[in-house]
Every structure is written in C-alpha cells, then in structure tokens.
mmCIF file of C-alpha atoms and ligand atoms in Angstrom:
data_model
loop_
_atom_site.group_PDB
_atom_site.id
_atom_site.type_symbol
_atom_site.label_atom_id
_atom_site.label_comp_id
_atom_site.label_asym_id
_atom_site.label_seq_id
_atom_site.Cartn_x
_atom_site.Cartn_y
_atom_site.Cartn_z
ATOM 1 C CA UNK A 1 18.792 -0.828 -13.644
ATOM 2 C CA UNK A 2 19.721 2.703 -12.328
ATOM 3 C CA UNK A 3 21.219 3.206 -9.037
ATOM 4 C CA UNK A 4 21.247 6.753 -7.670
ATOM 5 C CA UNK A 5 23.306 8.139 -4.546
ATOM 6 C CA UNK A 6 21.340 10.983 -3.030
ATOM 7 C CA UNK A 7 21.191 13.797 -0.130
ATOM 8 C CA UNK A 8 17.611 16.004 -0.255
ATOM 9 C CA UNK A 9 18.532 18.929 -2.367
ATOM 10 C CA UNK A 10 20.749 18.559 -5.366
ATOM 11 C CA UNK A 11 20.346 15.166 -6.064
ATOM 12 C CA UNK A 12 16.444 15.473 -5.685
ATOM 13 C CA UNK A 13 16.531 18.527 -8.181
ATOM 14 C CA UNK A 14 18.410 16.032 -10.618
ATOM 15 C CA UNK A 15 15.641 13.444 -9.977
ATOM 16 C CA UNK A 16 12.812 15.463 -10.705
ATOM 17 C CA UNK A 17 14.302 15.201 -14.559
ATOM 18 C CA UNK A 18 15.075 11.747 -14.449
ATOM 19 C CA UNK A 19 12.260 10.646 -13.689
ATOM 20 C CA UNK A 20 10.594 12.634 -16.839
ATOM 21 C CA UNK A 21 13.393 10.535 -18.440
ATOM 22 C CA UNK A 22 13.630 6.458 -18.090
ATOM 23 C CA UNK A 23 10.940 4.098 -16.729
ATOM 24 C CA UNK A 24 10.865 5.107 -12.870
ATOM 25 C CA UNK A 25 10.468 1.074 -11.794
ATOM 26 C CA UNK A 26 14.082 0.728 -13.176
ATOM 27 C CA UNK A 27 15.507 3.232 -10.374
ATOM 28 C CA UNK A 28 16.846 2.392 -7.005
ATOM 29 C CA UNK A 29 17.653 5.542 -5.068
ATOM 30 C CA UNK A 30 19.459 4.944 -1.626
ATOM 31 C CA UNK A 31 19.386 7.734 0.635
ATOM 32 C CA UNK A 32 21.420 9.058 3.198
ATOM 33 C CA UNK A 33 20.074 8.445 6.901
ATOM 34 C CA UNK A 34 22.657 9.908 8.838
ATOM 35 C CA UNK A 35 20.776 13.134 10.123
ATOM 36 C CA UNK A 36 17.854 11.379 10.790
ATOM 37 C CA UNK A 37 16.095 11.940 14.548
ATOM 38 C CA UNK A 38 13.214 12.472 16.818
ATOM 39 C CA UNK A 39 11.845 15.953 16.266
ATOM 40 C CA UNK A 40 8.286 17.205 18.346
ATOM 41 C CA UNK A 41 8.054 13.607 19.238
ATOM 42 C CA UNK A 42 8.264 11.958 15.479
ATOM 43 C CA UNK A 43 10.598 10.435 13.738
ATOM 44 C CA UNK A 44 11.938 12.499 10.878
ATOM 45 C CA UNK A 45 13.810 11.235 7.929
ATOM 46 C CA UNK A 46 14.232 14.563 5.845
ATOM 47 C CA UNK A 47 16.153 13.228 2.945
ATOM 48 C CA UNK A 48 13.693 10.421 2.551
ATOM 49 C CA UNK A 49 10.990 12.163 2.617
ATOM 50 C CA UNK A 50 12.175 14.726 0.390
ATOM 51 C CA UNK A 51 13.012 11.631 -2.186
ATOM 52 C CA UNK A 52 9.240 10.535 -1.704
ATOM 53 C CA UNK A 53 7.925 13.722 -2.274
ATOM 54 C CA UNK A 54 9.935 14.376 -5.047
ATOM 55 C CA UNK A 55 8.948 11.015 -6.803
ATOM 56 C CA UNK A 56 5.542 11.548 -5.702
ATOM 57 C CA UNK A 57 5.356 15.072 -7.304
ATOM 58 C CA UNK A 58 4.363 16.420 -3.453
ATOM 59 C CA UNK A 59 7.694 18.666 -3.319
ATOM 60 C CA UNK A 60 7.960 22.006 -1.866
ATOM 61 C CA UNK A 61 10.680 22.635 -4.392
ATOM 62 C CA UNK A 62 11.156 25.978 -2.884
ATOM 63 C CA UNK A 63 12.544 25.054 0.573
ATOM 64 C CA UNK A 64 12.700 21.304 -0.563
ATOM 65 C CA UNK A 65 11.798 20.444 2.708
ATOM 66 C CA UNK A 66 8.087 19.203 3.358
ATOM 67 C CA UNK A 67 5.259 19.319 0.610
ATOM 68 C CA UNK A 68 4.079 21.957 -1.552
ATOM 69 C CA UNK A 69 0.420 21.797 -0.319
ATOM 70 C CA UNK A 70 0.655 21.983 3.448
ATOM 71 C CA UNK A 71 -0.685 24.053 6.184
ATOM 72 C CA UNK A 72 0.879 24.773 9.413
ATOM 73 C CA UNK A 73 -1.453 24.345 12.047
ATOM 74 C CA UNK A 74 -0.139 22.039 14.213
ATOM 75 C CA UNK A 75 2.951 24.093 14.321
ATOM 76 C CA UNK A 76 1.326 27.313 14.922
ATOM 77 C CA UNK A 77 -0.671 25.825 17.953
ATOM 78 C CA UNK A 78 1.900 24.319 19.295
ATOM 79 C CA UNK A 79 4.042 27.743 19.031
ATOM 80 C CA UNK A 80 0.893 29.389 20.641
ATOM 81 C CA UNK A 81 1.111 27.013 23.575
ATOM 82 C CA UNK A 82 4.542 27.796 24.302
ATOM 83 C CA UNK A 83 6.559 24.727 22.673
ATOM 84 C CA UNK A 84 9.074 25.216 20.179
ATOM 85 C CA UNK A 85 9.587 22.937 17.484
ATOM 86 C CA UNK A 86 12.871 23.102 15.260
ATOM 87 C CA UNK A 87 11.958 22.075 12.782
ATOM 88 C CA UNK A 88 8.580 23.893 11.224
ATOM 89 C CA UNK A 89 6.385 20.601 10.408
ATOM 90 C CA UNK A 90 3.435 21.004 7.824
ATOM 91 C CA UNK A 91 0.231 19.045 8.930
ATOM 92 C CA UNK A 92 0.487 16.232 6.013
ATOM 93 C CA UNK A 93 4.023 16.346 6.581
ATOM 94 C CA UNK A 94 3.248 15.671 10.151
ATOM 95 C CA UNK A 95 1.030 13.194 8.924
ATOM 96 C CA UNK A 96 3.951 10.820 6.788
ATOM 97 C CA UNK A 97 6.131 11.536 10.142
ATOM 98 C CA UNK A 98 3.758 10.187 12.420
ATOM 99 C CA UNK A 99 2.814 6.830 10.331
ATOM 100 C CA UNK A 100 6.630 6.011 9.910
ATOM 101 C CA UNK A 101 6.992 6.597 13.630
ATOM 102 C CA UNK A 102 4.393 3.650 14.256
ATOM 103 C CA UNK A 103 5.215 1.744 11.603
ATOM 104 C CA UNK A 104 9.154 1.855 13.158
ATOM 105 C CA UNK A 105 7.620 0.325 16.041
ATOM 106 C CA UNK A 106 6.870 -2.876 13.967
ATOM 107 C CA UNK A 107 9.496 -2.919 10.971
ATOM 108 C CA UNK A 108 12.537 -1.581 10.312
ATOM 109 C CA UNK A 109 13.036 2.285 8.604
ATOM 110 C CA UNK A 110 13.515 0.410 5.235
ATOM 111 C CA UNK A 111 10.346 -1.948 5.304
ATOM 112 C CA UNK A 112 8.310 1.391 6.379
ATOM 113 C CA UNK A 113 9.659 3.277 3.878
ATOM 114 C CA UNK A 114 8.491 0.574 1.266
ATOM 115 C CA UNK A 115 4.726 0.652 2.658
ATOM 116 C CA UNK A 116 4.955 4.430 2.573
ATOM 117 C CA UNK A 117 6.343 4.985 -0.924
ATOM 118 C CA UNK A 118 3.562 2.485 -2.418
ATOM 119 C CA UNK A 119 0.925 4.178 -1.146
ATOM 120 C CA UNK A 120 2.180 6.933 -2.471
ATOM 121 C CA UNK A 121 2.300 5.250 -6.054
ATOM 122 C CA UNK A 122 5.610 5.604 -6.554
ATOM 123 C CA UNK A 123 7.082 2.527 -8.281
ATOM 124 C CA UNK A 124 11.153 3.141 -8.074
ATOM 125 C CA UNK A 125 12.734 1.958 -5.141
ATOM 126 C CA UNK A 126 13.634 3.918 -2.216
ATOM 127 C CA UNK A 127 16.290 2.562 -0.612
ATOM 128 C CA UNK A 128 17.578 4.176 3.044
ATOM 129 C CA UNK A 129 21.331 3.705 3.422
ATOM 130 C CA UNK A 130 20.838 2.159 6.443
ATOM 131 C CA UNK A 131 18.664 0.829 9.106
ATOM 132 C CA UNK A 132 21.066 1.976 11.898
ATOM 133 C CA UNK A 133 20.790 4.774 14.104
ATOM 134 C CA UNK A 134 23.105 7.447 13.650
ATOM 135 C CA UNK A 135 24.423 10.575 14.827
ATOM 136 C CA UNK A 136 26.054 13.819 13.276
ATOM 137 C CA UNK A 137 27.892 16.147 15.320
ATOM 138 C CA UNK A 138 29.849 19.528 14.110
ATOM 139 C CA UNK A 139 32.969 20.354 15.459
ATOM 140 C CA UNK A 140 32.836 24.388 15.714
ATOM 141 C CA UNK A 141 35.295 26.741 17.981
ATOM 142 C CA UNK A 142 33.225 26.269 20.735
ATOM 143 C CA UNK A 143 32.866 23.000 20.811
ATOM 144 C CA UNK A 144 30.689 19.645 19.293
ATOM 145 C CA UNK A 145 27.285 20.651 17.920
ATOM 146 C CA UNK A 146 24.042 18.351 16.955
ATOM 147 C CA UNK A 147 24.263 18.711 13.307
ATOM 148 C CA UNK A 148 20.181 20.337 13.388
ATOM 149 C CA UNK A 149 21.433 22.879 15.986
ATOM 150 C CA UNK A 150 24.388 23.655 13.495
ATOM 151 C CA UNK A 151 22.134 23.922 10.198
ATOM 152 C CA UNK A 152 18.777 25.381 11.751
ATOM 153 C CA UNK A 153 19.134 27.182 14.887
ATOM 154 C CA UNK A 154 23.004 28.654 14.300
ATOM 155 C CA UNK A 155 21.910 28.879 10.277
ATOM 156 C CA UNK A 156 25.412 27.178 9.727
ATOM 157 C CA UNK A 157 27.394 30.271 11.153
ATOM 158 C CA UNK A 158 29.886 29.015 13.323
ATOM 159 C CA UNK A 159 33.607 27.629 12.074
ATOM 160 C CA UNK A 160 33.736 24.096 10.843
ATOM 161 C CA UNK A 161 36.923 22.099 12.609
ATOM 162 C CA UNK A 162 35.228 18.585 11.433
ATOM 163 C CA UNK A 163 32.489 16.859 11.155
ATOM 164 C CA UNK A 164 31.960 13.560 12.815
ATOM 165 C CA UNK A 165 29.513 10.225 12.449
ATOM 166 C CA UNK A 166 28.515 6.980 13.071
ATOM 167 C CA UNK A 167 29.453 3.942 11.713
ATOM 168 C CA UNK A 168 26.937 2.491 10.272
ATOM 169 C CA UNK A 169 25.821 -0.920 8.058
ATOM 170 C CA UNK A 170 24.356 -0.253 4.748
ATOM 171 C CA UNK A 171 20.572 -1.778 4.666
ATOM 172 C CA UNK A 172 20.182 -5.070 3.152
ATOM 173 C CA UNK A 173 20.001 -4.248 -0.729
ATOM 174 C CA UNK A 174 22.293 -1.265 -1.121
ATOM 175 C CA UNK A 175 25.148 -3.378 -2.226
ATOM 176 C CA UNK A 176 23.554 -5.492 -4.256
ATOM 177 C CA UNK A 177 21.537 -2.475 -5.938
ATOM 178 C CA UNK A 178 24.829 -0.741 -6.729
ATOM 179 C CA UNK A 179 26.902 -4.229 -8.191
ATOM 180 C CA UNK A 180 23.801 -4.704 -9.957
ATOM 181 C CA UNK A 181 22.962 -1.844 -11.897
ATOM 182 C CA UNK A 182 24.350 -0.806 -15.152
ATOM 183 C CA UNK A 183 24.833 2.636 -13.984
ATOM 184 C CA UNK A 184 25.526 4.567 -10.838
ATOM 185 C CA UNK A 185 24.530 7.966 -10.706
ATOM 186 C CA UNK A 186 25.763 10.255 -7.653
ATOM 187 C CA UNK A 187 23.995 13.593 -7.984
ATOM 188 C CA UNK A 188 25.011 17.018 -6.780
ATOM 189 C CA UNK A 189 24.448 16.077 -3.302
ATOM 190 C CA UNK A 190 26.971 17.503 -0.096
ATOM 191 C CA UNK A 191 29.902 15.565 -0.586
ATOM 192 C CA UNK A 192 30.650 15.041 3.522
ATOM 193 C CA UNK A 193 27.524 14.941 5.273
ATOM 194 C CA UNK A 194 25.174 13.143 2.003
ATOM 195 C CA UNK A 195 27.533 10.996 -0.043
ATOM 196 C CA UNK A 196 30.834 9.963 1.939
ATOM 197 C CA UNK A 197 28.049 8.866 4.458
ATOM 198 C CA UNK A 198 27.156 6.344 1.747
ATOM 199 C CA UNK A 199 30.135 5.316 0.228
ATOM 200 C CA UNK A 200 31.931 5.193 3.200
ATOM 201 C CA UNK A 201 29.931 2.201 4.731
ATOM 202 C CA UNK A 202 31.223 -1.471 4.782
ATOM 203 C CA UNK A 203 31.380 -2.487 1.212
ATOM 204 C CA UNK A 204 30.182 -0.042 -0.749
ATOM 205 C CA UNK A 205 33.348 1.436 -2.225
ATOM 206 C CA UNK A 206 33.901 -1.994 -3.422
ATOM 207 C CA UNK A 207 30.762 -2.248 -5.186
ATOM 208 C CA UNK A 208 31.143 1.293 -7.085
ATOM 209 C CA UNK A 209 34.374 0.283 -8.723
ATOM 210 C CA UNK A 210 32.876 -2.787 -10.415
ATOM 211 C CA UNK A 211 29.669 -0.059 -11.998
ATOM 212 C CA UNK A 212 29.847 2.542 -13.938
ATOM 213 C CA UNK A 213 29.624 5.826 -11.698
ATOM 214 C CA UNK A 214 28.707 8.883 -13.118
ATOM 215 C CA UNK A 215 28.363 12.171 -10.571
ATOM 216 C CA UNK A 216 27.648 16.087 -10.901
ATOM 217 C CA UNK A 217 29.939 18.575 -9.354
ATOM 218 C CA UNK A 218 27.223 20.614 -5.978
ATOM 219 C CA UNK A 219 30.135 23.708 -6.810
ATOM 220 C CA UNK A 220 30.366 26.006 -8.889
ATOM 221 C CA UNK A 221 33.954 28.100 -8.764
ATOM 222 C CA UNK A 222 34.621 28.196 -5.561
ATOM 223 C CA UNK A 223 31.638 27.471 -3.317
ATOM 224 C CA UNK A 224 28.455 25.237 -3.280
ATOM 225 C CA UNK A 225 25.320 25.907 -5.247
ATOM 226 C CA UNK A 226 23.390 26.230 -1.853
ATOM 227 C CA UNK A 227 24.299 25.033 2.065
ATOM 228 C CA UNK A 228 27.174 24.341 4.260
ATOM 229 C CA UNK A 229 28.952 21.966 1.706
ATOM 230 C CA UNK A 230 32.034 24.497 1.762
ATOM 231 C CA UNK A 231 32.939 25.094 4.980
ATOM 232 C CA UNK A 232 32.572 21.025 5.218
ATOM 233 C CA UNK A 233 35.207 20.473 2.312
ATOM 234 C CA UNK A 234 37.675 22.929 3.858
ATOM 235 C CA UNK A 235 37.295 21.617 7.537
ATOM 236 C CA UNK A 236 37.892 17.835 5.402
ATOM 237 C CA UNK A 237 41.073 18.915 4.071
ATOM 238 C CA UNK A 238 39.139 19.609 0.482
ATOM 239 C CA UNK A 239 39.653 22.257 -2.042
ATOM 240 C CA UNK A 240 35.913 23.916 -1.927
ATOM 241 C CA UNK A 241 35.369 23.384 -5.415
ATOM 242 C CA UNK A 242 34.211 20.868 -8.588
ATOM 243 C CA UNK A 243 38.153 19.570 -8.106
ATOM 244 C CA UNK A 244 37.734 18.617 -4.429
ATOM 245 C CA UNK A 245 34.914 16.830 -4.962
ATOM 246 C CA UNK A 246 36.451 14.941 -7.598
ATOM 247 C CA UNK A 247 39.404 14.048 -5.059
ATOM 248 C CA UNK A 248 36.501 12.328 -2.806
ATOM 249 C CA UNK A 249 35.174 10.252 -5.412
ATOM 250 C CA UNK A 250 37.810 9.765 -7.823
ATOM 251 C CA UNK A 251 38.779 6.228 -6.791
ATOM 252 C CA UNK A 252 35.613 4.766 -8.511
ATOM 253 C CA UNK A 253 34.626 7.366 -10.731
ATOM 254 C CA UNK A 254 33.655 7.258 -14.694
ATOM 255 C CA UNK A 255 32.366 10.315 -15.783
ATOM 256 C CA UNK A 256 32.197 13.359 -14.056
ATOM 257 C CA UNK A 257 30.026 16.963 -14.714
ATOM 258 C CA UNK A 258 31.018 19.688 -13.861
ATOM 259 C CA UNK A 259 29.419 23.445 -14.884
ATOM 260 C CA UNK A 260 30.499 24.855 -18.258
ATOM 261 C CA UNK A 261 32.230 28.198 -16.274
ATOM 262 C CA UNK A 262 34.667 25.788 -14.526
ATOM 263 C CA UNK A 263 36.038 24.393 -17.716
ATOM 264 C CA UNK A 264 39.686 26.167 -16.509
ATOM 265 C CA UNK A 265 39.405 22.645 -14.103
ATOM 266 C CA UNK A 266 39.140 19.945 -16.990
ATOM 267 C CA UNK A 267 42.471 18.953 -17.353
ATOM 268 C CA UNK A 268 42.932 18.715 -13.858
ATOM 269 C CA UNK A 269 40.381 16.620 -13.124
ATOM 270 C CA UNK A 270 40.936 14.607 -16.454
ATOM 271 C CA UNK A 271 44.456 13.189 -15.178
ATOM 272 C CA UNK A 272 41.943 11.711 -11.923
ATOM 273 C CA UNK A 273 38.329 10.498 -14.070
ATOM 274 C CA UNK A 274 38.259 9.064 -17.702
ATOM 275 C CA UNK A 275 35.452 11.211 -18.728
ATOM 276 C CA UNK A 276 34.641 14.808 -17.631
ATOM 277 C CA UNK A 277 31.892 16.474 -19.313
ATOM 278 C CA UNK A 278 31.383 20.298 -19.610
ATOM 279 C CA UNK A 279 27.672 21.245 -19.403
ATOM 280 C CA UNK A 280 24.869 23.395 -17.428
ATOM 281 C CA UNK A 281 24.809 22.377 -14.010
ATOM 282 C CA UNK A 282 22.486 24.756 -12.142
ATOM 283 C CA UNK A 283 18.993 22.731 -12.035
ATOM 284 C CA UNK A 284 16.583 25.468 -11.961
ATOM 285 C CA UNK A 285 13.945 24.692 -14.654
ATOM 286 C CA UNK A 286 12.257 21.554 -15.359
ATOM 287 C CA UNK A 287 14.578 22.142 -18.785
ATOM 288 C CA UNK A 288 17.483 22.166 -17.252
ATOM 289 C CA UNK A 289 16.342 19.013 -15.244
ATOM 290 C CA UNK A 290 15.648 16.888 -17.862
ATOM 291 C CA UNK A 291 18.754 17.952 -20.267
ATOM 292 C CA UNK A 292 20.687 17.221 -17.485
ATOM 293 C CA UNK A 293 19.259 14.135 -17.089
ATOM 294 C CA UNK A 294 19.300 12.983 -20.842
ATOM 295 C CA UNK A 295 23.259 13.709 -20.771
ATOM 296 C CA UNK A 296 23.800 11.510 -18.270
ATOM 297 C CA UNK A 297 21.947 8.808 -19.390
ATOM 298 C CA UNK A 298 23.153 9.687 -22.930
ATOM 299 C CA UNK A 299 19.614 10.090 -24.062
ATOM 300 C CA UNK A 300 19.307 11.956 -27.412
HETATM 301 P P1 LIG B 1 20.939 18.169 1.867
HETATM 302 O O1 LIG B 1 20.638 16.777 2.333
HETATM 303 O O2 LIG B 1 19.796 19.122 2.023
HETATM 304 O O3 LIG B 1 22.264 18.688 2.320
HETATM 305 O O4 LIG B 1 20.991 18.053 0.301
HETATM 306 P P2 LIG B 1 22.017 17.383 -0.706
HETATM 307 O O5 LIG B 1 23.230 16.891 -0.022
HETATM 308 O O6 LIG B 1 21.259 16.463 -1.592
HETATM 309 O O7 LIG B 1 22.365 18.640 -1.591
HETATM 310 C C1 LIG B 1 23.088 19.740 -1.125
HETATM 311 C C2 LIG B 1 24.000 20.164 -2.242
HETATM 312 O O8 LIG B 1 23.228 20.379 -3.420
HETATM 313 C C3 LIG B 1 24.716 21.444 -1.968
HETATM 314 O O9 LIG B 1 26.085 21.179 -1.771
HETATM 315 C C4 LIG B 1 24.476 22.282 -3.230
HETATM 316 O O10 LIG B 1 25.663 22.871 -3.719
HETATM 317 C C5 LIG B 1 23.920 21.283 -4.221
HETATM 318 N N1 LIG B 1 22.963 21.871 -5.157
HETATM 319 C C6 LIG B 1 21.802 22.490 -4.853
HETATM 320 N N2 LIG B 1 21.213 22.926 -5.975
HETATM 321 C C7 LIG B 1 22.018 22.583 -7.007
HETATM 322 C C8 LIG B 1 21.952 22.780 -8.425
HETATM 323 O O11 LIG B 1 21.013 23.346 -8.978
HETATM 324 N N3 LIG B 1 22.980 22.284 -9.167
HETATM 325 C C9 LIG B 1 24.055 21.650 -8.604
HETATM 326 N N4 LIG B 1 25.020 21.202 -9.409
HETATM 327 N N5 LIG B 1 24.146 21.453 -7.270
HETATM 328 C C10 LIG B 1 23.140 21.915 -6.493
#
C-alpha cells in the first residue's frame, strides 16, 4: 500500500503519472482540507476535487482547478444578474459541489467523498485530512486576510507576516493509512498551507517516522514552481528553496528529490535525509510524470 500527502497542484501533477504506474486500488491519497468553505452557496473542497478529477481523468490541467469539459453558464448568469462569485464555478463542477453539499447534510466530508469518488470509478482511496472545519487566515501589513481573498481577489500581492490555522483532528483512517503503508509519498505540494496542515495534526508525525517517506522539492533555486509557496516559507522562518523544505520535513524523511539544477544543495541536505536524489522535477509532460513516478517507486 501507497500513501500519498497531497495539496491540488504539484502533488496532483505527480499523480497523474502514478497512477499510469502501480495498481490505483493500492493508493490512499489524504488531502488537505484546510481551505475548504462555502462559496455561491456550496460547499467547495478544491483540493479534493482536484484529486477526483485528476484520478478520474476530468482535470483541467491547465488551471487545475475544475474539469476540462465545462461550461460556464451558471457563472455567467449569475454575473449578468449582478452577483459575484469568487470563485468562477463550471456547471459540472457546480454539479459535484452541489451533491457534496447535500450529501454533508447526511454524512460526514469523508463518507461523501467516498460515494462521490465511486461513482466516479475511481478505485484508490481518497482520503480528506480531516472532517473538521477549518479556517486559513493571512497575516499581511494591513492586517488578517481569508486565505481566498489573499490568493484570488489580492492575486497573492500583499506581504506575508504569517499564516495561521485551525487545529484540527485527522479523519478516521489517515493514521492508520500512513503506519500502514510501505511507502509514503509527499509530492511537490506548498509546504505551509498543503502539507504542514497534514503532518502537523495529532499523531501524524508519529506515524511518518515508523514509514518510509519519500517527498519532491515544489522549488526550484530560489522560488516555487508556481503560487505563493515563497512568500509562505520566508514569513515561516524558511529558506525559500529545495533546502527549506527539507528543514520542514526532515524529522521523518527517507529520500528526498530535488531538481537536477539544484545539485549545489546535495550535501547540504544529505547531512539532514539519508537519500537525496538528483533528477527532473518540473512535471510538464505525461513523460516527465510517469519517469518521475517510476523513480520514486523505483520502477525500472
Ligand atoms: P495548491 O493546493 O493549489 O496550493 O497546490 P499544492 O500545494 O498541491 O501545490 C502547489 C505547489 O506545487 C507549489 O508550491 C509549486 O511550486 C508546486 N508545483 C507546481 N508544479 C510543479 C512541478 O511541475 N514540479 C514541482 N516540483 N513542483 C510543482
């Protein structure tokens, strides 16, 4: 079994070659819940539904956000009638959001997230961190901000001073999923507001140092392949680079991969992780995707 940490980006990228890779009913991916809210009166859990339309093949691997095959008018009526959404919903996007609204009224996120992913035939499990509700705020210069209002409406602009969240319980599963597997993969995912939302719940540090963790650097030099994750590790106390994040996982870590143009970091990060690999890192192509993939599950 195959645990894998992930945020709805990098990690999903990574995913889209491992599951070319192993047999997907051996994976358990738990996903981060932390930004999830009510949006245009739904409830919207973008990194999960990026995971299920990545293992679904229903990806808009372009914004990776929403699916590929959507059309916008819901949003564009709504626009005409004078209410704003922030986020831009596709119709069958609208569509998942609305069913896992109901369905919340009945189960919890993780038993509707089940029903959802089997009807969309996927057969890995999708595991949300938590059941919990939670809350992301970003300290800027002029004060606390939602974490949506940060990344959407101020594009990430302002200065980071911190970023804050709620403690939260990991869903029933997620530490059993991680003891039990015989590998842990953490993908390129943001390192603050993806993965130390994870691994900093009750338990699950514990649980990564008795597995075998393998993760992939998000930088490359000195900043993030794509998104905020920079200005995060600096306003952290991070160095905004493959060796910060190593600092942030390095108390459970195995193996870590970093990009072949930051080799000048190996023996840095070599006297912190047992194993550092050198290899391609940017997931662009299906090619890259699945040599990625093979590498880390040392597939020839
Ligand atoms: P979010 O939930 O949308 O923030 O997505 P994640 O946390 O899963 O991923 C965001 C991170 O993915 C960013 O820090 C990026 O640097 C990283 N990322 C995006 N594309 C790539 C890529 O092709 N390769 C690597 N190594 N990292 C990537």
């Amino acid at each position: 079994m195959i645990t894998i940490l992930s945020g709805g980006t990098g990690t999903p990228k990574l995913l889209q070659g491992i599951k070319e890779v192993v047999n997907t009913s051996e994976l358990n991916i738990i996903v981060n819940t932390l930004e999830n809210d009510y949006f245009s009166g739904v409830y919207v859990s973008a990194d999960i539904d990026t995971v299920l339309y990545t293992m679904s093949n229903l990806i808009n691997d372009k914004l990776w956000y929403g699916r590929s095959d959507d059309t916008f008018y819901t949003h564009d009526t709504l626009e005409k009638l004078g209410f704003h959404e922030t986020l831009r919903i596709g119709d069958k996007d609208r569509a998942l959001k609305i069913q896992k609204t109901e369905l919340m009224k009945k189960y919890t996120l993780q038993k509707a997230v089940e029903i959802q992913k089997n009807e969309l035939g996927i057969n890995a499990n999708i595991l949300p961190m938590s059941n919990n509700e939670s809350q992301v705020s970003i300290k800027t210069r002029e004060g606390l901000m939602n974490f949506h209002d940060f990344l959407i409406t101020n594009q990430s602009s302002p200065e980071v001073e911190d970023i804050i969240y709620s403690e939260v319980e990991p869903a029933e599963g997620v530490i059993e999923s991680i003891e039990e597997s015989d590998h842990v993969i953490i993908g390129p995912s943001n390192p603050i507001t993806s993965i130390n939302p994870i691994i900093s719940m009750p338990g699950v540090k514990k649980a990564l140092k008795k597995t075998y963790v393998t993760s992939v650097s998000p930088f490359i030099g000195d900043d993030a392949v794509s998104g905020p994750a920079s200005k995060f590790m600096k306003a952290k106390g991070y160095d905004s680079n493959c060796v910060g994040v190593c600092l942030v996982y390095k108390d459970f870590l195995n193996h870590y991969i970093i990009n072949n143009t930051d080799n000048k970091y190996k023996n840095n990060i070599e006297k912190m992780v047992p194993e550092v690999s050198v290899e391609n890192i940017i997931l662009k192509t299906m090619e890259d995707k699945i040599n990625l993939a093979k590498k880390i599950l040392q597939i020839e």
